[in-house]
mmCIF file of C-alpha atoms and ligand atoms in Angstrom:
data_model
loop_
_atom_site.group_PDB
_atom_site.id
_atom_site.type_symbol
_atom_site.label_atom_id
_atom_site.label_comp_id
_atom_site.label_asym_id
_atom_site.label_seq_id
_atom_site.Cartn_x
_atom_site.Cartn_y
_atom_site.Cartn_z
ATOM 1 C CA UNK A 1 -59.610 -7.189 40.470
ATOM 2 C CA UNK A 2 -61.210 -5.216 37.893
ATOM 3 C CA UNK A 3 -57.806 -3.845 35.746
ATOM 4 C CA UNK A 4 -54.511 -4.512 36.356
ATOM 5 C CA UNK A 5 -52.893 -3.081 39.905
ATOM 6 C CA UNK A 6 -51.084 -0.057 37.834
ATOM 7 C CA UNK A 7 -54.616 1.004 36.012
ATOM 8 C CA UNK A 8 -56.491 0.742 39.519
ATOM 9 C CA UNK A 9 -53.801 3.061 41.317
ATOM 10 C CA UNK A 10 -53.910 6.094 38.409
ATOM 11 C CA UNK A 11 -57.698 5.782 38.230
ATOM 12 C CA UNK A 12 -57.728 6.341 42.168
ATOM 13 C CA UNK A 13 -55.037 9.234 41.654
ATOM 14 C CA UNK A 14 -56.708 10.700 39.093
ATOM 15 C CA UNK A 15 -60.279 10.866 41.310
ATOM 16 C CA UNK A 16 -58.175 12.507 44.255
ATOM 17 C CA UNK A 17 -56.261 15.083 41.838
ATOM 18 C CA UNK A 18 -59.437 16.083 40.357
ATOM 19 C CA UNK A 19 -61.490 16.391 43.696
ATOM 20 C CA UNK A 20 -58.726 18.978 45.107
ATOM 21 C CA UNK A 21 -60.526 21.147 43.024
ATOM 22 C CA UNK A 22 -62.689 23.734 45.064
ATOM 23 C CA UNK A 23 -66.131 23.328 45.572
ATOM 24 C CA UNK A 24 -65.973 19.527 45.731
ATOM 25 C CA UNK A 25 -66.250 18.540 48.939
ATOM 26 C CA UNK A 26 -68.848 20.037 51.446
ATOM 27 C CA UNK A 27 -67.860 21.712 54.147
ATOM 28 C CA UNK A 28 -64.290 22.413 52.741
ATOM 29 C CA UNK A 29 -65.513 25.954 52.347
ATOM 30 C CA UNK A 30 -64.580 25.926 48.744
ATOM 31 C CA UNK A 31 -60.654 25.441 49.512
ATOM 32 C CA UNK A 32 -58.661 24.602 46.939
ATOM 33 C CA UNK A 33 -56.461 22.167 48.018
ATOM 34 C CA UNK A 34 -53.606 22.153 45.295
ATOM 35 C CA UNK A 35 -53.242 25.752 45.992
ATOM 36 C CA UNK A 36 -49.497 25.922 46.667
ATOM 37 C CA UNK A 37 -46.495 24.042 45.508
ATOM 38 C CA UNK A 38 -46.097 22.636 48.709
ATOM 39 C CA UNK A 39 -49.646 21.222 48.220
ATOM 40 C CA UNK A 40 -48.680 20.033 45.151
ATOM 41 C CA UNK A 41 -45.347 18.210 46.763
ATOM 42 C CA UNK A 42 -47.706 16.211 49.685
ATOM 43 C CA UNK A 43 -50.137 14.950 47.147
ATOM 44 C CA UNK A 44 -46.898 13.968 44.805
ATOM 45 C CA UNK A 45 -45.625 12.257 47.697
ATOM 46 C CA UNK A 46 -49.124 10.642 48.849
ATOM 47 C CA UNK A 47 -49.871 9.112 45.451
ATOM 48 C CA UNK A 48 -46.131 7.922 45.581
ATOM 49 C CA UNK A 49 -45.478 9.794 42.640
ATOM 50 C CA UNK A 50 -41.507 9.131 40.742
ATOM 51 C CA UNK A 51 -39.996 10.734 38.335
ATOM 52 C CA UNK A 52 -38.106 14.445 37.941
ATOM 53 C CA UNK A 53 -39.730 17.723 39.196
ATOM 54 C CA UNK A 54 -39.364 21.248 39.137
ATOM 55 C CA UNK A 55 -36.796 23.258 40.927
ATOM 56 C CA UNK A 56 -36.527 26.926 41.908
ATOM 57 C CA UNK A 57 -39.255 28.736 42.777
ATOM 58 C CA UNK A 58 -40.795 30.449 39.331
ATOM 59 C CA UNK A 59 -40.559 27.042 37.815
ATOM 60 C CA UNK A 60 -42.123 25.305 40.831
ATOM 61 C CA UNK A 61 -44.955 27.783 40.366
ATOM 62 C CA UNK A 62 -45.322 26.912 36.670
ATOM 63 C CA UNK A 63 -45.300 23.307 37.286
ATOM 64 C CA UNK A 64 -48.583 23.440 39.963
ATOM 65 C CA UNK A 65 -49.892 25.802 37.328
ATOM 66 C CA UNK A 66 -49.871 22.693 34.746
ATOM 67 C CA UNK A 67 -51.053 20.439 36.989
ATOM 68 C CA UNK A 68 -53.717 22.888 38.210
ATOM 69 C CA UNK A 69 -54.944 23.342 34.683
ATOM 70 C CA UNK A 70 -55.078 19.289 33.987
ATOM 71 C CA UNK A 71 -57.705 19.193 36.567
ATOM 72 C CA UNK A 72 -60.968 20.412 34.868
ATOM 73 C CA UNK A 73 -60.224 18.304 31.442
ATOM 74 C CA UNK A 74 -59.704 15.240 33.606
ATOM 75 C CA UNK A 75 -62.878 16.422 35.352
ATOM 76 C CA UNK A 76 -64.637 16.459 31.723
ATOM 77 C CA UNK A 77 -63.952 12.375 30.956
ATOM 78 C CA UNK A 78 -66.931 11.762 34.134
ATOM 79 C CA UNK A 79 -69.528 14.005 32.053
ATOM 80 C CA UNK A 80 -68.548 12.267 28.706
ATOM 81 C CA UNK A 81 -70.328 9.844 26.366
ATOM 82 C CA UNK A 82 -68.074 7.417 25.055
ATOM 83 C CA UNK A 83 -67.120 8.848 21.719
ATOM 84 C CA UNK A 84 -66.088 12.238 23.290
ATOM 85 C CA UNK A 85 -64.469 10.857 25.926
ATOM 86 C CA UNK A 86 -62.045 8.704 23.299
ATOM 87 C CA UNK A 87 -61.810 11.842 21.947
ATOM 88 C CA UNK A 88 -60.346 13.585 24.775
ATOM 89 C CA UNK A 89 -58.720 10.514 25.692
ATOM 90 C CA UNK A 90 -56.258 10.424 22.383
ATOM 91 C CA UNK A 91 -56.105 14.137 22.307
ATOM 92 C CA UNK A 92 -54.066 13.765 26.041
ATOM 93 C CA UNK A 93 -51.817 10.687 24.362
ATOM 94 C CA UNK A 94 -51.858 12.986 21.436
ATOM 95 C CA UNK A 95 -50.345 16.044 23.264
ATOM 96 C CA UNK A 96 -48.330 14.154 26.160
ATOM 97 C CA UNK A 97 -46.583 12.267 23.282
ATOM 98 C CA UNK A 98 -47.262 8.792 24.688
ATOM 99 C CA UNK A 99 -44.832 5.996 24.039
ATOM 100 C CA UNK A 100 -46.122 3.120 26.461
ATOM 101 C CA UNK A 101 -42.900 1.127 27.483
ATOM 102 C CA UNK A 102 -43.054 -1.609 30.335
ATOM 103 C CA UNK A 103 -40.774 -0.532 33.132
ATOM 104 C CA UNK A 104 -40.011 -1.905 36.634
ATOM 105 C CA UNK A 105 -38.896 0.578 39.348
ATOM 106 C CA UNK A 106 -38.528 1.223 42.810
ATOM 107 C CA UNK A 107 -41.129 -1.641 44.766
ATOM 108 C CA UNK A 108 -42.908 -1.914 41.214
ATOM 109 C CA UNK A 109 -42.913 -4.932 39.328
ATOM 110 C CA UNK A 110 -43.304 -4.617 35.361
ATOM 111 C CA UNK A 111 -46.077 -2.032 34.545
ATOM 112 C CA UNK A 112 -46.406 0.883 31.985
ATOM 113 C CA UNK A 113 -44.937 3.832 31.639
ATOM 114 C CA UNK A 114 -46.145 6.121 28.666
ATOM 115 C CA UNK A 115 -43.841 9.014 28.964
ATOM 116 C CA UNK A 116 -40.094 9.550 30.875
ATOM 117 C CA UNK A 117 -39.596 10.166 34.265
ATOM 118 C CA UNK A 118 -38.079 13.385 32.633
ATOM 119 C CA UNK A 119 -41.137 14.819 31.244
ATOM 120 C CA UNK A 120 -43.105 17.664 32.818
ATOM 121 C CA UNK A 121 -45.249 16.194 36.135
ATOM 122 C CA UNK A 122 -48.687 17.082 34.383
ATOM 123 C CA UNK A 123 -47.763 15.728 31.112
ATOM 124 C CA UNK A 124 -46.698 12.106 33.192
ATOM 125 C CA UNK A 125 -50.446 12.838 35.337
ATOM 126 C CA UNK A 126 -52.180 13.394 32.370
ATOM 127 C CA UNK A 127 -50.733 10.660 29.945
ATOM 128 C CA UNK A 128 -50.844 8.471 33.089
ATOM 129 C CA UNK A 129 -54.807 8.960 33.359
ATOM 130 C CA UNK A 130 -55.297 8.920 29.725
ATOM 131 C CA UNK A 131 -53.418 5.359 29.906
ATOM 132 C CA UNK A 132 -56.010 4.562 32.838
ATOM 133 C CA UNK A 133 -58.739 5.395 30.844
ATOM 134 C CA UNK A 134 -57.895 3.170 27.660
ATOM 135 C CA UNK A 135 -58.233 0.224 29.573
ATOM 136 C CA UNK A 136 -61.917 1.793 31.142
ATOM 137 C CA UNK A 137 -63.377 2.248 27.421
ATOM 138 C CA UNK A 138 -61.356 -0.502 26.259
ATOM 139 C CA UNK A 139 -63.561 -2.685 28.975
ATOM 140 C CA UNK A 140 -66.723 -1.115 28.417
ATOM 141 C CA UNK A 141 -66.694 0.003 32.055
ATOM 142 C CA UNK A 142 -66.583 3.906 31.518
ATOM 143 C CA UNK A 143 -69.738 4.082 33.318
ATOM 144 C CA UNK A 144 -67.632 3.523 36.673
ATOM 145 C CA UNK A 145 -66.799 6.565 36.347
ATOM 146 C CA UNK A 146 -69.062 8.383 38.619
ATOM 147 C CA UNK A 147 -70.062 11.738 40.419
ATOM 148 C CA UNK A 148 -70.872 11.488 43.909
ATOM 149 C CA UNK A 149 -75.023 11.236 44.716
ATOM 150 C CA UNK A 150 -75.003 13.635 47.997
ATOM 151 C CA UNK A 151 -76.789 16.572 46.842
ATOM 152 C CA UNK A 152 -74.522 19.188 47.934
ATOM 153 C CA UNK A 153 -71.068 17.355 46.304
ATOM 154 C CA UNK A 154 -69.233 17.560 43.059
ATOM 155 C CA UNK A 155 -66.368 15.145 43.948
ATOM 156 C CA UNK A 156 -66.235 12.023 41.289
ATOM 157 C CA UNK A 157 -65.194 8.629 42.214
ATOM 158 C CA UNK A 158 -64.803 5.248 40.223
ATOM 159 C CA UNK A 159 -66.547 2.582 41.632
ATOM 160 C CA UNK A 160 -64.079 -0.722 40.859
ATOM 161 C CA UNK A 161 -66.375 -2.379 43.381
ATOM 162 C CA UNK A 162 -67.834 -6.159 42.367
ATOM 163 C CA UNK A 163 -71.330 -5.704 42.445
ATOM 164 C CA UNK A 164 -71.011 -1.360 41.150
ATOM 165 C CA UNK A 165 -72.569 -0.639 44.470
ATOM 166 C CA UNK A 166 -70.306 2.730 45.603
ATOM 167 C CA UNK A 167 -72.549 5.950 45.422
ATOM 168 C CA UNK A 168 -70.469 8.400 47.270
ATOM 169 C CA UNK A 169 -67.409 9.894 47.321
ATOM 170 C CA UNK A 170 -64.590 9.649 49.326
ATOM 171 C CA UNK A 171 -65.311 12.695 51.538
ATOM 172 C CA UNK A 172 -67.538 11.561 53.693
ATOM 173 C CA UNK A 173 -70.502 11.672 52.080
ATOM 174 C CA UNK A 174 -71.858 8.168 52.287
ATOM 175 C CA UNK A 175 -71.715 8.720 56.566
ATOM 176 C CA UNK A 176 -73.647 11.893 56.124
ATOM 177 C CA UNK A 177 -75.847 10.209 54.086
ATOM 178 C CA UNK A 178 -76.514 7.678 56.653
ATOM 179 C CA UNK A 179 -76.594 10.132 59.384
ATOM 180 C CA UNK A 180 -79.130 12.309 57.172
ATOM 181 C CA UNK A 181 -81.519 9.218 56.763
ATOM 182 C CA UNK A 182 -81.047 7.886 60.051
ATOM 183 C CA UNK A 183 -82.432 11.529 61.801
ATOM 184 C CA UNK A 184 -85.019 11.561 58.550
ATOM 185 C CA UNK A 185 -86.150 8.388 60.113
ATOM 186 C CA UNK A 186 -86.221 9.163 63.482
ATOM 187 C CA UNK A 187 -88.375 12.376 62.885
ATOM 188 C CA UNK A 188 -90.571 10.411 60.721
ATOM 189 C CA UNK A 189 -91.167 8.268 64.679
ATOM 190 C CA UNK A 190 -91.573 11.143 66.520
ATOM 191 C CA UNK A 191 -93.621 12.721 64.571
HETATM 192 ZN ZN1 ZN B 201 -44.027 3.559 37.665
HETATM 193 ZN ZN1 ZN B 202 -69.337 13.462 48.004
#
């Protein structure tokens, strides 16, 4: 394993929350896909996300509206060099207020925790992928941090694999790809 279990888990979270974004994925017609706060509540409960959230409607709205705006300046760290991206880095610590304490909950063993399970969902998401990040640039590894090589794809990924080998994203694009090459080939036969 590259980073510890807790880094690997907000780096993966923070590649899905930024790829709901529209326009990522082909063929997902430009959706949006953290649209509604009941969007918001699946991918909370899919990346097994604790801690307090909103309640009543207008506040429920405000809190996907945070989380909405996090999106494009977590985006930003996979088009950094490494001095901006340090910058923007401490400026989310900076502005989440991060106080990294070692905590154990639910099926967790110890692992940080930078802000309270009180504090506003995007501040915990953003401090929570800041925190991720340190230990990237800490590495030297921020070059992981990739967009995906299908031509018609802005989704990122981080490639945690051994040999640095992952190219695509997670939305299919590696078997379209393959399917792409494999009928390049064959028409290259018949030809
Ligand atoms: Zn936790
Ligand atoms: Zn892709």
């Amino acid at each position: 394993m590259l980073f510890t279990h807790d880094t690997e888990v907000s780096l993966h979270a923070a590649v899905a929350l930024v790829n709901t974004m529209a326009g990522s994925t082909p063929g997902d017609d430009d959706v949006d896909r953290l649209a509604t706060p009941e969007e918001l509540d699946t991918f909370v409960a899919t990346w097994s996300w604790t801690g307090d959230r909103a309640g009543g409607m207008a506040a429920r709205e405000r809190e996907l509206a945070a989380v909405r705006a996090l999106r494009p300046q977590l985006r930003r760290l996979w088009s950094l060099a490494e001095d901006d991206a340090v910058d923007a880095v401490n400026g989310l610590l900076r502005e989440g207020r991060a106080l990294p304490q070692l905590v154990r909950h639910d099926a967790w063993d110890y692992h940080l925790h930078a802000t309270p399970p009180q504090a506003p969902l995007a501040t915990r998401m953003a401090v929570e992928a800041a925190m991720a990040m340190v230990d990237v640039i800490r590495a030297g590894e921020l070059d992981r941090l990739r967009e995906c090589e299908a031509d018609d794809c802005d989704d990122v990924l981080v490639d945690l694999s051994k040999n640095r080998s992952r190219r695509f994203c997670e939305g299919g694009c590696g078997n379209r790809s393959n399917v792409a090459a494999y009928r390049a080939r064959r028409s290259a036969t018949t030809a």
